[in-house]
Coordinates of C-alpha atoms in Angstrom, one line a residue:
M1 CA -194.1 -21.4 28.7
A2 CA -195.6 -18.6 30.7
T3 CA -197.1 -18.8 34.1
L4 CA -198.3 -21.7 36.3
D5 CA -201.9 -20.7 35.8
R6 CA -202.4 -20.9 32.0
A7 CA -205.2 -23.1 30.8
D8 CA -205.7 -25.2 27.7
T9 CA -209.3 -24.8 26.7
A10 CA -211.1 -24.5 23.3
T11 CA -212.5 -21.0 23.5
P12 CA -210.3 -17.9 24.3
M13 CA -211.4 -14.9 26.2
D14 CA -214.0 -16.6 28.3
E15 CA -214.3 -14.3 31.2
D16 CA -216.4 -16.6 33.4
A17 CA -214.0 -18.1 35.9
P18 CA -214.0 -21.9 36.3
G19 CA -214.6 -21.8 40.0
Q20 CA -213.1 -20.1 42.9
A21 CA -209.3 -19.4 43.2
I22 CA -207.4 -21.9 45.3
S23 CA -205.1 -20.0 47.7
V24 CA -201.9 -21.1 49.3
P25 CA -201.7 -19.5 52.7
D26 CA -198.7 -17.3 53.4
A27 CA -196.2 -18.7 55.9
T28 CA -195.5 -16.8 59.0
D29 CA -191.8 -17.8 58.5
A30 CA -190.6 -15.6 55.7
G31 CA -187.3 -17.6 55.5
E32 CA -186.5 -20.5 53.2
S33 CA -188.0 -23.0 55.5
G34 CA -191.3 -21.2 55.4
K35 CA -191.2 -21.0 51.6
L36 CA -190.4 -24.7 51.4
K37 CA -193.5 -25.4 53.4
M38 CA -195.6 -23.3 51.1
I39 CA -194.1 -25.1 48.0
V40 CA -194.9 -28.5 49.5
Q41 CA -198.5 -27.4 50.2
L42 CA -198.7 -26.2 46.6
V43 CA -197.4 -29.5 45.2
K44 CA -200.0 -31.4 47.3
K45 CA -202.8 -29.3 45.9
C46 CA -201.6 -30.0 42.4
L47 CA -201.1 -33.7 42.6
G48 CA -203.6 -35.6 40.4
V49 CA -204.9 -32.4 38.7
K50 CA -205.1 -32.8 34.9
D51 CA -204.1 -29.2 34.2
I52 CA -203.1 -27.0 37.1
A53 CA -203.8 -24.0 34.9
A54 CA -207.5 -24.6 35.5
M55 CA -207.0 -24.4 39.3
R56 CA -206.7 -20.6 39.3
L57 CA -203.9 -20.8 41.8
S58 CA -203.5 -17.6 44.0
L59 CA -200.0 -17.6 45.4
P60 CA -198.8 -15.4 48.3
A61 CA -196.5 -12.6 47.2
S62 CA -193.6 -14.1 49.0
L63 CA -193.4 -16.9 46.5
L64 CA -193.3 -14.6 43.5
E65 CA -190.3 -12.9 41.9
P66 CA -190.7 -9.2 41.5
I67 CA -191.2 -9.2 37.7
P68 CA -194.4 -9.2 35.6
N69 CA -195.1 -12.2 33.5
L70 CA -195.3 -10.3 30.3
E71 CA -191.9 -8.8 30.8
Y72 CA -190.4 -12.2 31.7
W73 CA -191.6 -14.0 28.5
H74 CA -190.2 -12.7 25.3
Y75 CA -187.8 -15.2 23.7
L76 CA -185.3 -12.5 23.0
D77 CA -182.6 -13.2 25.5
R78 CA -180.1 -12.8 22.6
P79 CA -181.6 -10.2 20.3
D80 CA -178.3 -10.0 18.4
L81 CA -178.9 -13.5 17.1
F82 CA -182.6 -12.7 16.2
A83 CA -181.4 -9.6 14.2
A84 CA -178.8 -11.8 12.3
I85 CA -181.3 -14.2 10.8
N86 CA -181.5 -12.4 7.5
D87 CA -177.8 -11.5 7.1
S88 CA -177.0 -14.2 4.6
D89 CA -177.9 -14.7 0.9
D90 CA -177.7 -18.5 1.4
P91 CA -181.0 -20.2 2.6
F92 CA -179.0 -22.9 4.3
E93 CA -177.0 -20.3 6.3
R94 CA -180.3 -18.5 7.2
M95 CA -181.5 -21.8 8.7
L96 CA -178.3 -22.1 10.7
A97 CA -179.0 -18.6 12.0
V98 CA -182.6 -19.6 13.0
L99 CA -181.2 -22.6 14.8
R100 CA -178.8 -20.3 16.7
F101 CA -181.7 -18.0 17.7
T102 CA -183.7 -21.0 18.8
F103 CA -181.0 -22.4 21.1
S104 CA -180.5 -18.9 22.6
K105 CA -184.1 -17.7 23.0
D106 CA -184.5 -19.1 26.5
L107 CA -181.1 -18.4 27.8
K108 CA -182.6 -17.2 31.0
F109 CA -183.1 -20.8 32.2
I110 CA -179.4 -21.5 31.6
K111 CA -177.9 -18.4 33.1
G112 CA -180.6 -17.5 35.6
K113 CA -183.3 -19.3 37.6
V114 CA -186.7 -20.8 37.3
C115 CA -189.0 -18.3 38.9
K116 CA -192.7 -17.5 39.2
P117 CA -193.5 -14.0 37.9
Y118 CA -196.8 -12.2 38.5
N119 CA -199.9 -13.5 36.8
S120 CA -200.9 -11.2 34.0
V121 CA -204.3 -9.5 34.1
L122 CA -206.6 -9.0 31.2
G123 CA -205.6 -6.0 29.1
E124 CA -202.1 -5.7 30.7
H125 CA -199.4 -5.0 28.2
F126 CA -195.6 -4.5 28.1
R127 CA -193.3 -2.9 25.6
S128 CA -189.5 -2.5 25.4
H129 CA -186.6 -2.4 23.0
W130 CA -183.0 -3.6 22.6
D131 CA -180.2 -1.7 20.9
V132 CA -177.6 -4.3 20.0
I133 CA -174.3 -4.5 18.1
P134 CA -174.8 -6.9 15.2
V135 CA -172.8 -10.1 15.4
S136 CA -169.8 -10.2 13.0
Y137 CA -168.6 -13.1 11.0
P138 CA -165.1 -14.8 11.0
S139 CA -163.2 -15.5 7.8
D140 CA -164.0 -19.2 8.2
P141 CA -167.7 -19.7 7.1
N142 CA -167.9 -22.9 9.3
E143 CA -167.3 -20.8 12.5
P144 CA -170.2 -19.2 14.4
P145 CA -170.8 -15.5 14.4
I146 CA -168.8 -13.3 16.9
H147 CA -170.8 -11.7 19.7
H148 CA -170.0 -8.3 21.0
L149 CA -172.4 -7.9 23.9
Y150 CA -172.8 -9.5 27.3
V151 CA -170.3 -12.3 27.0
S152 CA -168.0 -13.8 29.6
P153 CA -164.3 -13.4 28.9
P154 CA -162.4 -16.7 28.5
G155 CA -161.5 -18.2 31.9
A156 CA -163.6 -15.6 33.8
E157 CA -166.1 -18.0 35.3
P158 CA -165.4 -20.3 38.3
P159 CA -166.6 -24.0 38.3
S160 CA -170.2 -24.6 39.2
T161 CA -171.9 -27.0 41.7
S162 CA -173.8 -30.1 40.8
W163 CA -177.3 -30.2 42.2
F164 CA -177.1 -34.0 42.2
S165 CA -173.8 -34.8 43.9
G166 CA -172.7 -31.7 45.7
P167 CA -169.7 -29.4 44.9
A168 CA -168.0 -30.7 41.8
T169 CA -166.4 -29.3 38.6
H170 CA -168.4 -30.6 35.7
S171 CA -166.3 -31.9 32.8
M172 CA -169.2 -31.3 30.3
P173 CA -169.0 -28.2 28.3
D174 CA -172.5 -27.1 29.0
V175 CA -172.0 -26.7 32.8
A176 CA -168.3 -26.1 33.0
H177 CA -169.1 -22.5 33.7
P178 CA -171.4 -21.1 36.5
H179 CA -174.6 -19.3 36.4
L180 CA -174.9 -15.7 37.5
S181 CA -174.3 -15.5 41.2
E182 CA -175.5 -12.9 43.7
S183 CA -172.0 -11.3 43.6
A184 CA -171.9 -11.1 39.8
S185 CA -171.4 -7.7 38.2
I186 CA -171.9 -6.6 34.6
K187 CA -169.0 -4.4 33.5
S188 CA -168.5 -2.6 30.2
G189 CA -165.2 -3.2 28.6
R190 CA -165.3 0.4 27.4
S191 CA -166.7 2.4 30.3
N192 CA -166.3 -0.1 33.2
K193 CA -169.7 1.1 34.5
S194 CA -172.2 -1.3 35.9
T195 CA -175.7 -1.6 34.6
F196 CA -178.6 -1.5 36.9
S197 CA -181.8 -3.5 37.4
G198 CA -184.9 -2.0 35.9
F199 CA -186.7 -2.6 39.2
S200 CA -184.2 -1.2 41.6
F201 CA -184.9 2.3 40.3
M202 CA -188.4 2.1 41.7
S203 CA -187.1 2.5 45.2
R204 CA -184.9 5.5 44.4
G205 CA -187.0 7.4 42.0
P206 CA -187.5 7.2 38.2
S207 CA -184.7 7.7 35.7
A208 CA -184.5 8.3 32.0
T209 CA -184.6 4.7 30.7
A210 CA -184.1 1.6 32.6
K211 CA -182.1 -1.4 31.5
S212 CA -183.1 -4.8 32.9
T213 CA -183.0 -8.4 32.3
P214 CA -185.8 -10.9 32.9
A215 CA -185.0 -12.2 36.4
T216 CA -181.4 -12.8 35.5
S217 CA -179.9 -9.3 36.0
P218 CA -177.2 -9.8 38.6
E219 CA -178.3 -6.8 40.6
L220 CA -181.9 -7.9 40.4
V221 CA -181.0 -11.4 41.5
E222 CA -178.9 -9.9 44.3
T223 CA -181.8 -7.8 45.5
N224 CA -184.1 -10.8 45.3
L225 CA -181.7 -12.9 47.5
E226 CA -181.4 -10.1 50.0
A227 CA -185.2 -9.7 50.1
G228 CA -185.6 -13.4 50.7
M229 CA -187.2 -14.2 47.3
S230 CA -188.1 -17.8 46.5
N231 CA -185.0 -19.9 45.9
L232 CA -186.2 -21.2 42.5
S233 CA -182.6 -21.6 41.3
L234 CA -181.9 -23.4 38.1
A235 CA -178.6 -24.6 39.5
N236 CA -175.8 -23.2 41.6
D237 CA -176.5 -20.2 43.8
Q238 CA -173.6 -20.9 46.1
S239 CA -170.9 -20.2 43.5
S240 CA -168.1 -18.3 45.2
G241 CA -166.6 -15.8 42.9
A242 CA -167.9 -13.1 40.7
V243 CA -168.5 -13.3 37.0
D244 CA -167.3 -10.4 35.0
L245 CA -169.2 -9.8 31.8
L246 CA -168.1 -7.7 28.9
E247 CA -171.1 -5.4 28.3
T248 CA -169.5 -4.1 25.1
D249 CA -166.7 -5.5 23.0
E250 CA -164.0 -2.8 22.6
A251 CA -163.5 -3.8 19.0
A252 CA -167.1 -3.1 18.1
A253 CA -168.0 -0.5 20.6
D254 CA -168.3 2.3 18.0
K255 CA -170.3 0.2 15.5
P256 CA -173.9 1.3 14.8
R257 CA -176.5 -0.7 16.7
V258 CA -179.7 -2.2 15.5
R259 CA -183.0 -1.7 17.3
I260 CA -185.6 -4.4 18.1
A261 CA -188.9 -3.2 19.4
F262 CA -191.1 -5.6 21.4
L263 CA -194.8 -5.5 22.4
T264 CA -197.0 -8.0 24.2
E265 CA -200.5 -8.0 25.6
Q266 CA -202.7 -10.3 27.7
I267 CA -205.7 -10.9 25.4
S268 CA -207.5 -13.5 27.5
H269 CA -207.8 -14.4 31.2
H270 CA -209.7 -17.7 31.1
P271 CA -207.7 -19.3 29.7
P272 CA -204.7 -17.0 30.2
V273 CA -203.4 -16.1 26.7
S274 CA -201.0 -13.4 25.6
A275 CA -199.9 -12.3 22.1
F276 CA -196.4 -10.9 21.4
Y277 CA -194.6 -9.2 18.5
A278 CA -191.1 -8.0 17.9
Y279 CA -189.6 -6.1 14.9
C280 CA -186.2 -5.2 13.7
P281 CA -186.8 -2.9 10.7
T282 CA -183.1 -2.5 9.6
R283 CA -182.6 -6.2 9.2
H284 CA -186.2 -6.9 8.0
V285 CA -187.1 -9.6 10.5
E286 CA -190.1 -9.8 12.8
L287 CA -191.3 -12.3 15.4
C288 CA -194.7 -13.1 16.7
G289 CA -196.7 -15.8 18.5
I290 CA -199.3 -16.7 21.2
D291 CA -198.2 -17.7 24.7
Q292 CA -200.4 -20.2 26.5
I293 CA -199.3 -23.3 28.4
S294 CA -200.8 -26.5 29.9
A295 CA -199.1 -27.8 33.0
K296 CA -199.3 -30.9 35.2
V297 CA -197.5 -32.2 38.3
S298 CA -196.2 -35.7 37.8
G299 CA -194.4 -37.0 40.9
T300 CA -191.9 -34.3 41.8
T301 CA -191.9 -32.9 38.3
L302 CA -193.9 -30.1 36.7
R303 CA -194.5 -30.8 33.0
V304 CA -195.2 -27.8 30.9
M305 CA -196.6 -28.1 27.3
P306 CA -198.0 -25.6 24.8
G307 CA -201.7 -24.8 25.2
S308 CA -204.2 -25.2 22.3
F309 CA -203.8 -21.6 21.1
N310 CA -200.0 -21.8 21.3
K311 CA -198.8 -22.8 17.8
G312 CA -195.2 -21.9 18.3
I313 CA -193.0 -19.0 17.3
F314 CA -193.1 -17.4 13.9
V315 CA -190.1 -15.6 12.4
R316 CA -190.9 -13.7 9.2
I317 CA -188.4 -12.0 6.8
T318 CA -189.9 -8.9 5.3
G319 CA -187.0 -7.8 3.0
E320 CA -184.0 -9.1 1.0
P321 CA -182.2 -11.4 0.9
G322 CA -184.8 -13.8 2.4
A323 CA -187.9 -11.8 1.6
G324 CA -191.1 -13.7 2.1
E325 CA -189.7 -16.5 4.2
T326 CA -191.5 -17.6 7.4
Y327 CA -189.8 -19.9 9.9
H328 CA -192.3 -21.8 12.2
I329 CA -190.6 -22.9 15.4
T330 CA -192.6 -25.3 17.6
H331 CA -192.2 -25.6 21.3
P332 CA -190.9 -28.7 23.0
V333 CA -192.1 -30.2 26.3
A334 CA -190.4 -28.8 29.4
A335 CA -190.1 -30.2 32.9
V336 CA -189.3 -28.4 36.1
N337 CA -187.6 -30.9 38.3
G338 CA -186.7 -30.9 42.0
L339 CA -190.0 -29.5 43.4
L340 CA -189.6 -31.1 46.8
R341 CA -185.9 -30.4 47.1
G342 CA -186.4 -26.7 46.5
S343 CA -183.5 -26.9 43.9
F344 CA -185.3 -26.4 40.6
Y345 CA -183.9 -27.0 37.2
V346 CA -185.4 -27.3 33.7
A347 CA -185.1 -30.3 31.5
I348 CA -186.4 -30.4 27.9
G349 CA -187.9 -33.4 26.1
D350 CA -189.6 -34.2 22.8
S351 CA -188.7 -32.2 19.7
T352 CA -188.6 -28.7 18.3
I353 CA -189.4 -28.5 14.6
I354 CA -188.3 -25.5 12.5
T355 CA -190.1 -25.3 9.1
C356 CA -189.2 -22.7 6.4
S357 CA -192.0 -21.7 4.0
G358 CA -192.6 -18.9 1.5
G359 CA -189.9 -17.1 -0.3
E360 CA -188.6 -18.4 -3.6
D361 CA -190.2 -21.5 -5.2
G362 CA -188.7 -24.9 -4.9
Q363 CA -187.6 -27.2 -2.2
K364 CA -187.5 -25.8 1.4
L365 CA -185.5 -26.5 4.5
R366 CA -186.7 -28.0 7.7
A367 CA -184.8 -28.7 10.9
I368 CA -185.5 -31.1 13.8
I369 CA -184.0 -30.7 17.3
E370 CA -184.5 -33.9 19.3
Y371 CA -184.0 -33.5 23.0
K372 CA -182.7 -36.7 24.8
E373 CA -184.7 -38.0 27.7
E374 CA -182.9 -37.7 31.0
S375 CA -182.3 -40.7 33.2
W376 CA -183.7 -40.5 36.7
L377 CA -180.3 -41.7 38.0
G378 CA -177.2 -39.6 37.9
R379 CA -176.6 -36.2 36.5
A380 CA -178.8 -34.5 33.9
Q381 CA -176.9 -34.5 30.5
F382 CA -179.0 -31.9 28.6
Q383 CA -178.1 -33.6 25.3
C384 CA -179.8 -33.1 21.9
E385 CA -179.2 -34.0 18.3
G386 CA -180.8 -32.9 15.1
V387 CA -180.8 -32.6 11.3
I388 CA -181.4 -30.0 8.6
H389 CA -183.2 -31.6 5.7
T390 CA -185.0 -30.6 2.5
Y391 CA -188.7 -31.1 1.9
D392 CA -191.2 -30.5 -0.9
P393 CA -193.8 -27.9 0.2
K394 CA -196.3 -29.5 -2.3
E395 CA -196.3 -32.7 -0.2
S396 CA -197.2 -33.5 3.4
V397 CA -195.1 -36.6 4.2
H398 CA -192.5 -34.5 6.0
E399 CA -195.1 -33.6 8.7
E400 CA -194.7 -37.1 10.0
W401 CA -190.9 -36.7 10.5
T402 CA -190.7 -35.6 14.2
R403 CA -187.5 -37.5 15.1
V404 CA -184.1 -37.6 13.6
K405 CA -184.6 -41.3 12.6
H406 CA -187.7 -40.5 10.6
V407 CA -185.9 -38.4 8.0
P408 CA -184.7 -40.3 4.9
R409 CA -181.0 -40.1 4.6
E410 CA -181.1 -38.7 1.0
R411 CA -183.0 -35.7 2.4
V412 CA -180.5 -34.8 5.1
L413 CA -178.1 -31.9 4.4
A414 CA -176.5 -31.5 7.8
V415 CA -176.4 -33.0 11.3
F416 CA -175.8 -31.4 14.7
D417 CA -175.5 -32.5 18.3
G418 CA -174.3 -31.4 21.7
S419 CA -175.8 -29.8 24.9
W420 CA -178.6 -27.3 24.6
R421 CA -177.1 -25.7 27.7
G422 CA -173.6 -25.3 26.2
R423 CA -172.0 -26.1 22.9
I424 CA -173.7 -27.4 19.7
R425 CA -171.6 -28.6 16.8
W426 CA -172.6 -29.3 13.2
K427 CA -171.4 -30.7 9.9
R428 CA -172.6 -31.3 6.4
V429 CA -173.3 -34.9 5.4
D430 CA -171.9 -34.5 1.9
A431 CA -168.4 -33.9 3.5
P432 CA -168.0 -37.0 5.8
D433 CA -164.3 -36.4 6.4
S434 CA -164.7 -32.8 7.4
E435 CA -164.4 -31.7 11.0
Y436 CA -167.4 -30.7 13.1
A437 CA -167.8 -26.9 13.4
T438 CA -169.4 -24.9 16.3
L439 CA -173.0 -23.9 15.6
I440 CA -173.3 -22.0 18.8
D441 CA -171.6 -22.0 22.2
L442 CA -174.0 -20.7 24.9
T443 CA -171.4 -20.9 27.7
P444 CA -170.1 -17.3 27.4
L445 CA -173.4 -15.8 26.5
H446 CA -175.7 -14.0 28.9
P447 CA -179.1 -12.4 28.4
V448 CA -179.0 -8.9 26.9
P449 CA -180.8 -6.2 29.0
K450 CA -183.9 -4.6 27.6
V451 CA -184.6 -0.9 27.6
V452 CA -187.9 0.2 29.2
R453 CA -189.6 3.6 29.3
P454 CA -189.6 5.2 32.7
L455 CA -192.7 4.8 34.9
E456 CA -193.9 8.3 34.4
K457 CA -194.2 7.6 30.6
Q458 CA -196.1 4.4 31.1
L459 CA -199.9 3.8 30.9
P460 CA -201.7 2.5 34.0
N461 CA -202.0 -1.0 32.6
E462 CA -198.4 -1.3 31.5
S463 CA -196.8 -4.1 33.4
R464 CA -194.3 -2.2 35.5
K465 CA -196.7 0.6 36.3
L466 CA -199.5 -1.8 37.1
W467 CA -197.4 -3.9 39.5
E468 CA -195.3 -1.1 40.9
N469 CA -196.6 -1.3 44.4
V470 CA -196.2 -5.1 44.6
T471 CA -192.7 -4.9 43.3
S472 CA -191.6 -2.1 45.6
R473 CA -193.0 -4.0 48.7
L474 CA -191.4 -7.2 47.7
L475 CA -188.0 -5.6 47.4
K476 CA -188.5 -4.1 50.8
K477 CA -189.4 -7.5 52.3
E478 CA -192.9 -6.2 53.1
Y479 CA -194.6 -9.4 52.1
S480 CA -198.0 -8.7 53.7
E481 CA -198.3 -5.3 52.0
A482 CA -197.2 -6.8 48.7
T483 CA -199.9 -9.5 49.0
K484 CA -202.5 -6.8 49.8
H485 CA -201.6 -4.9 46.6
K486 CA -201.6 -8.1 44.6
L487 CA -205.0 -9.0 45.9
A488 CA -206.3 -5.5 45.1
I489 CA -205.2 -5.9 41.5
E490 CA -206.9 -9.3 41.2
Q491 CA -210.1 -7.9 42.8
K492 CA -210.2 -5.0 40.3
Q493 CA -209.9 -7.6 37.5
R494 CA -212.9 -9.5 38.9
D495 CA -214.8 -6.2 39.3
D496 CA -214.1 -5.2 35.7
T497 CA -215.2 -8.6 34.4
A498 CA -218.4 -8.4 36.4
E499 CA -219.1 -4.9 35.0
R500 CA -218.5 -6.0 31.4
K501 CA -220.8 -8.9 32.0
R502 CA -223.5 -6.6 33.5
K503 CA -223.3 -4.4 30.4
G504 CA -223.1 -7.2 28.0
V505 CA -219.7 -6.0 26.7
K506 CA -216.9 -8.3 25.5
F507 CA -213.3 -7.5 26.2
V508 CA -211.4 -6.4 23.0
P509 CA -207.6 -6.3 23.0
R510 CA -206.1 -3.0 22.2
Y511 CA -202.9 -3.9 20.4
F512 CA -203.7 -7.3 18.8
D513 CA -206.6 -8.6 16.7
P514 CA -208.8 -11.0 18.8
D515 CA -208.7 -13.7 16.1
I516 CA -205.7 -15.8 17.1
S517 CA -206.7 -19.1 15.4
S518 CA -203.6 -19.1 13.2
G519 CA -201.3 -18.7 16.1
M520 CA -199.8 -15.7 14.4
P521 CA -201.3 -12.6 16.1
M522 CA -201.9 -9.5 14.0
L523 CA -201.3 -6.0 15.2
T524 CA -204.1 -3.5 15.3
E525 CA -203.6 0.2 14.4
E526 CA -202.8 0.9 18.0
G527 CA -200.3 -2.0 18.1
R528 CA -198.5 -0.6 15.0
K529 CA -198.4 2.8 16.6
A530 CA -196.9 1.4 19.8
I531 CA -194.2 -0.4 17.9
E532 CA -193.4 2.7 15.9
E533 CA -193.2 4.8 19.1
E534 CA -190.8 2.3 20.6
L535 CA -188.6 2.4 17.5
K536 CA -188.4 6.2 17.9
E537 CA -187.4 6.2 21.6
P538 CA -184.1 8.1 22.2
A539 CA -181.0 6.0 21.9
D540 CA -177.7 6.1 23.9
H541 CA -175.8 4.9 20.8
K542 CA -175.8 5.5 17.1
L543 CA -178.4 3.3 15.4
E544 CA -178.2 1.6 12.0
E545 CA -180.4 3.3 9.5
E546 CA -183.2 1.5 7.6
S547 CA -183.0 1.3 3.9
S548 CA -185.8 3.5 2.6
S549 CA -186.3 1.3 -0.5
E550 CA -187.0 -1.8 1.6
S551 CA -188.7 -0.2 4.6
S552 CA -191.9 -1.8 5.8
T553 CA -194.7 -1.1 8.3
P554 CA -194.7 -3.2 11.6
G555 CA -196.9 -6.2 11.1
E556 CA -197.1 -5.8 7.4
A557 CA -196.0 -9.3 6.6
S558 CA -198.9 -10.8 8.6
G559 CA -201.4 -8.5 7.0
A560 CA -202.1 -6.7 10.3

């Protein structure tokens, strides 16, 4: 998923706009009632449209969250789980690690809110990094890894509120704990200092490096609420009581950290398509993919599906122990519900398929996550089930196995089930009398803040620098001024497009190769340089050193 204006067409980087943009007029009432009126107008314009991405919607700034789209989408809400994918010598345990990463990659929708970020402009890019404490492992191999960053202490979170039946304490494990509230604070178990939103520094001058989370930072959410941002809440925003988060586990506070560098660029505007790449050299894992969605309003639900260029997420292992393996993770179908109620939440349907290829010869592993359809009556359950099974890479019959029931029993190694918003349990099928073990419990986990270079070090088309004036006005509640700056950015994009057309010049991405037919974008020389620069940014903590004998160049596995 990305923004509401991503199209699904056959040819990328077609700069000829498919018609004039459809605007939703800004309401004179900047309060919630005014926003609700604008949302209703928006829904009416979208009804019956095959793909609202093709509508070129132009939203007023008051309906946007003060965060650029490229910063919002990165699939690394828990980078410590991404970095742990190559920790084990056992291929089965590596698949378990990929499953944990998959369940955690969009944690923002569980702990935060559904929001509409800024539409990316052609050539816009964003880069950042995370320095995380690697997860550690308990003595029992059936237990999940132990997280040391941004977790809620046991019993620290108050009960949440049902968006279906009013205040109530959920008995289900996935919603027994609340989401971040406007009064939440992030505290370090070591220093007891609060972190700060990467956007709030814009109003008080630049600083060295800015930590931020994608629209889920408590201070950013608090600022948004104070500024009257859109109430696109995933669930309960009325929770009374703060949530104390342990920024750093005392037991692991002095451990070296691993760095993950991230780069993304908008490589097409019609249809809107972006490429992304992340790299953790010390653990020899990299991630890449193409972001593009197709969206349609059906009743009071917005259905979001991958666009034609979006082949999924690719995780590649570039060094031992899993050297040569590639994990292809497909996207499910998402639905944003509650459009007319103004109380938005995300449901997931269909399936996610994880296929391991490459590496050593022989049978490979494949996993299916099947999301259960929600009933239109009662509470959403957010349930899923799945299997890990073997397949022969020389055959193709496994490509037809898209549901759990499709997989022959003799192929299944393990089963899992639970709530994709809470706890997932698993067990091997060859040990029927064994107890289920916890694969992952998302309940105490929260998105880990990213580190972004200060504005004075950013290029004009880097996301935060590009949208600085819009963001600062939104945070000051100056909606008209924010809209003016937003329109100026959009007009410049149209002018640049017209100038290229007049000169007969095609836009060429700076950081990624324009050929995205495989769904696995390749870095250009400039892209590799940007990643290397991000990896060399100053660190506040001691970093784990890369083994020189197994070191690799960013993008090397993809041939970039």
